[in-house]
Amino acid sequence: QVQLVESGGGLVQAGGSLRLSCAASGSIFSINVMGWYRQAPGKQRELVAGITSGRNPNYADSVKGRFTISRDNAKNTTDLQMNSLKPEDTAVYYCQADVVVPTIGGRLEFRYWGQGTQVTVSL
């Protein structure tokens, strides 16, 4: 079993910064892509940023230049540094990881999600 635990959400004023962290634990052989998604009330979940095991990042256009994703492969963690936050960034943020787990027959990849952490940006 694999678990993703997030931390770092909260309330911040517009223009401020927050840092989200996510740690994966359990029966992990390796992790391919890790990422952050968000879901605002009444909206679909959307990709915010992703990063490969080779640390190649990609970002949603709405956060480019403001958010930075990073990861530590040795610790199975990923962080999302969020700067210049805007009220429209308000959402529940979810960590995601594509985890390769060992099985009796070999290895399989599964997508896991964290429980979500609330980010609220006030005017």
CSV table of C-alpha atoms in Angstrom, one decimal:
chain,number,residue,atom,x,y,z
A,1,GLN,CA,0.0,0.0,0.0
A,2,VAL,CA,1.2,3.5,-0.8
A,3,GLN,CA,0.2,6.7,1.0
A,4,LEU,CA,0.7,10.4,0.0
A,5,VAL,CA,0.6,12.9,2.8
A,6,GLU,CA,0.4,16.6,2.0
A,7,SER,CA,1.1,19.6,4.2
A,8,GLY,CA,1.5,23.3,3.9
A,9,GLY,CA,-1.9,24.7,2.9
A,10,GLY,CA,-3.6,27.6,4.6
A,11,LEU,CA,-4.9,31.1,4.3
A,12,VAL,CA,-2.8,33.9,2.7
A,13,GLN,CA,-3.4,37.3,1.3
A,14,ALA,CA,-3.1,38.0,-2.4
A,15,GLY,CA,0.5,38.5,-3.4
A,16,GLY,CA,1.7,36.2,-0.7
A,17,SER,CA,3.4,32.8,-0.8
A,18,LEU,CA,2.8,29.2,0.4
A,19,ARG,CA,4.8,26.1,0.0
A,20,LEU,CA,3.0,22.7,-0.3
A,21,SER,CA,4.8,19.5,0.5
A,22,CYS,CA,3.9,15.9,-0.3
A,23,ALA,CA,5.6,12.7,0.9
A,24,ALA,CA,5.0,9.2,-0.5
A,25,SER,CA,5.5,6.2,1.7
A,26,GLY,CA,4.8,2.4,1.5
A,27,SER,CA,5.7,-0.3,-0.9
A,28,ILE,CA,7.5,1.8,-3.5
A,29,PHE,CA,9.9,0.5,-6.2
A,30,SER,CA,10.1,3.9,-8.0
A,31,ILE,CA,8.0,6.9,-8.8
A,32,ASN,CA,7.5,8.2,-12.3
A,33,VAL,CA,5.6,11.5,-12.6
A,34,MET,CA,4.6,13.4,-9.5
A,35,GLY,CA,2.3,16.4,-9.7
A,36,TRP,CA,-0.1,18.8,-8.1
A,37,TYR,CA,-3.7,19.2,-9.1
A,38,ARG,CA,-6.3,21.6,-7.8
A,39,GLN,CA,-10.1,21.7,-7.6
A,40,ALA,CA,-12.1,24.8,-6.9
A,41,PRO,CA,-15.7,24.7,-5.9
A,42,GLY,CA,-17.9,23.9,-8.8
A,43,LYS,CA,-15.0,23.3,-11.1
A,44,GLN,CA,-13.2,20.2,-12.4
A,45,ARG,CA,-9.9,19.1,-11.0
A,46,GLU,CA,-7.1,20.6,-13.1
A,47,LEU,CA,-3.3,20.0,-13.4
A,48,VAL,CA,-1.2,22.7,-11.8
A,49,ALA,CA,2.3,21.3,-12.2
A,50,GLY,CA,4.0,18.0,-12.9
A,51,ILE,CA,7.6,16.8,-12.7
A,52,THR,CA,9.2,13.6,-14.1
A,53,SER,CA,11.7,11.5,-12.3
A,54,GLY,CA,14.3,13.3,-14.3
A,55,ARG,CA,13.1,16.5,-12.7
A,56,ASN,CA,11.6,17.9,-16.0
A,57,PRO,CA,8.7,20.2,-14.9
A,58,ASN,CA,5.6,21.3,-16.7
A,59,TYR,CA,3.1,23.9,-15.6
A,60,ALA,CA,-0.4,25.1,-16.3
A,61,ASP,CA,-0.3,28.4,-18.2
A,62,SER,CA,-2.2,30.1,-15.3
A,63,VAL,CA,0.7,29.4,-12.9
A,64,LYS,CA,3.8,29.7,-15.1
A,65,GLY,CA,6.3,32.2,-13.6
A,66,ARG,CA,4.6,32.0,-10.2
A,67,PHE,CA,4.8,28.4,-9.1
A,68,THR,CA,7.8,26.1,-8.9
A,69,ILE,CA,7.6,22.3,-8.5
A,70,SER,CA,10.5,20.3,-7.2
A,71,ARG,CA,11.1,16.7,-6.0
A,72,ASP,CA,13.6,14.7,-4.1
A,73,ASN,CA,13.8,11.2,-5.5
A,74,ALA,CA,15.7,9.8,-2.6
A,75,LYS,CA,13.0,10.9,-0.2
A,76,ASN,CA,10.0,10.4,-2.5
A,77,THR,CA,8.8,13.9,-1.9
A,78,THR,CA,7.6,16.8,-4.0
A,79,ASP,CA,7.1,20.4,-3.1
A,80,LEU,CA,5.1,23.2,-4.8
A,81,GLN,CA,6.4,26.7,-4.1
A,82,MET,CA,3.6,29.2,-4.8
A,83,ASN,CA,4.4,32.9,-5.1
A,84,SER,CA,2.4,35.9,-6.1
A,85,LEU,CA,-0.8,34.1,-5.1
A,86,LYS,CA,-4.1,35.3,-6.5
A,87,PRO,CA,-7.7,34.8,-5.3
A,88,GLU,CA,-8.3,32.6,-8.3
A,89,ASP,CA,-5.7,30.2,-6.9
A,90,THR,CA,-8.1,29.3,-4.1
A,91,ALA,CA,-8.8,25.6,-4.3
A,92,VAL,CA,-8.1,22.2,-2.7
A,93,TYR,CA,-4.7,21.1,-3.8
A,94,TYR,CA,-4.0,17.4,-4.4
A,95,CYS,CA,-0.7,15.6,-4.7
A,96,GLN,CA,-0.5,12.9,-7.3
A,97,ALA,CA,2.2,10.2,-7.9
A,98,ASP,CA,2.5,7.5,-10.5
A,99,VAL,CA,4.1,4.8,-8.4
A,100,VAL,CA,5.7,1.6,-9.5
A,101,VAL,CA,5.1,-1.1,-6.9
A,102,PRO,CA,6.6,-4.5,-6.6
A,103,THR,CA,4.3,-7.4,-7.1
A,104,ILE,CA,4.6,-11.2,-7.1
A,105,GLY,CA,4.8,-11.2,-10.9
A,106,GLY,CA,7.0,-8.2,-11.2
A,107,ARG,CA,6.1,-4.5,-11.1
A,108,LEU,CA,3.0,-2.5,-11.8
A,109,GLU,CA,2.3,1.2,-11.9
A,110,PHE,CA,-0.6,2.8,-10.1
A,111,ARG,CA,-1.7,6.5,-9.7
A,112,TYR,CA,-2.1,7.6,-6.1
A,113,TRP,CA,-3.6,10.7,-4.6
A,114,GLY,CA,-3.2,12.6,-1.4
A,115,GLN,CA,-6.1,13.7,0.7
A,116,GLY,CA,-6.0,17.3,-0.4
A,117,THR,CA,-5.0,20.5,1.4
A,118,GLN,CA,-7.0,23.7,1.3
A,119,VAL,CA,-5.4,26.9,-0.1
A,120,THR,CA,-7.3,30.1,0.3
A,121,VAL,CA,-6.1,33.4,-1.1
A,122,SER,CA,-7.9,36.5,0.2
A,123,LEU,CA,-8.0,40.0,-1.3
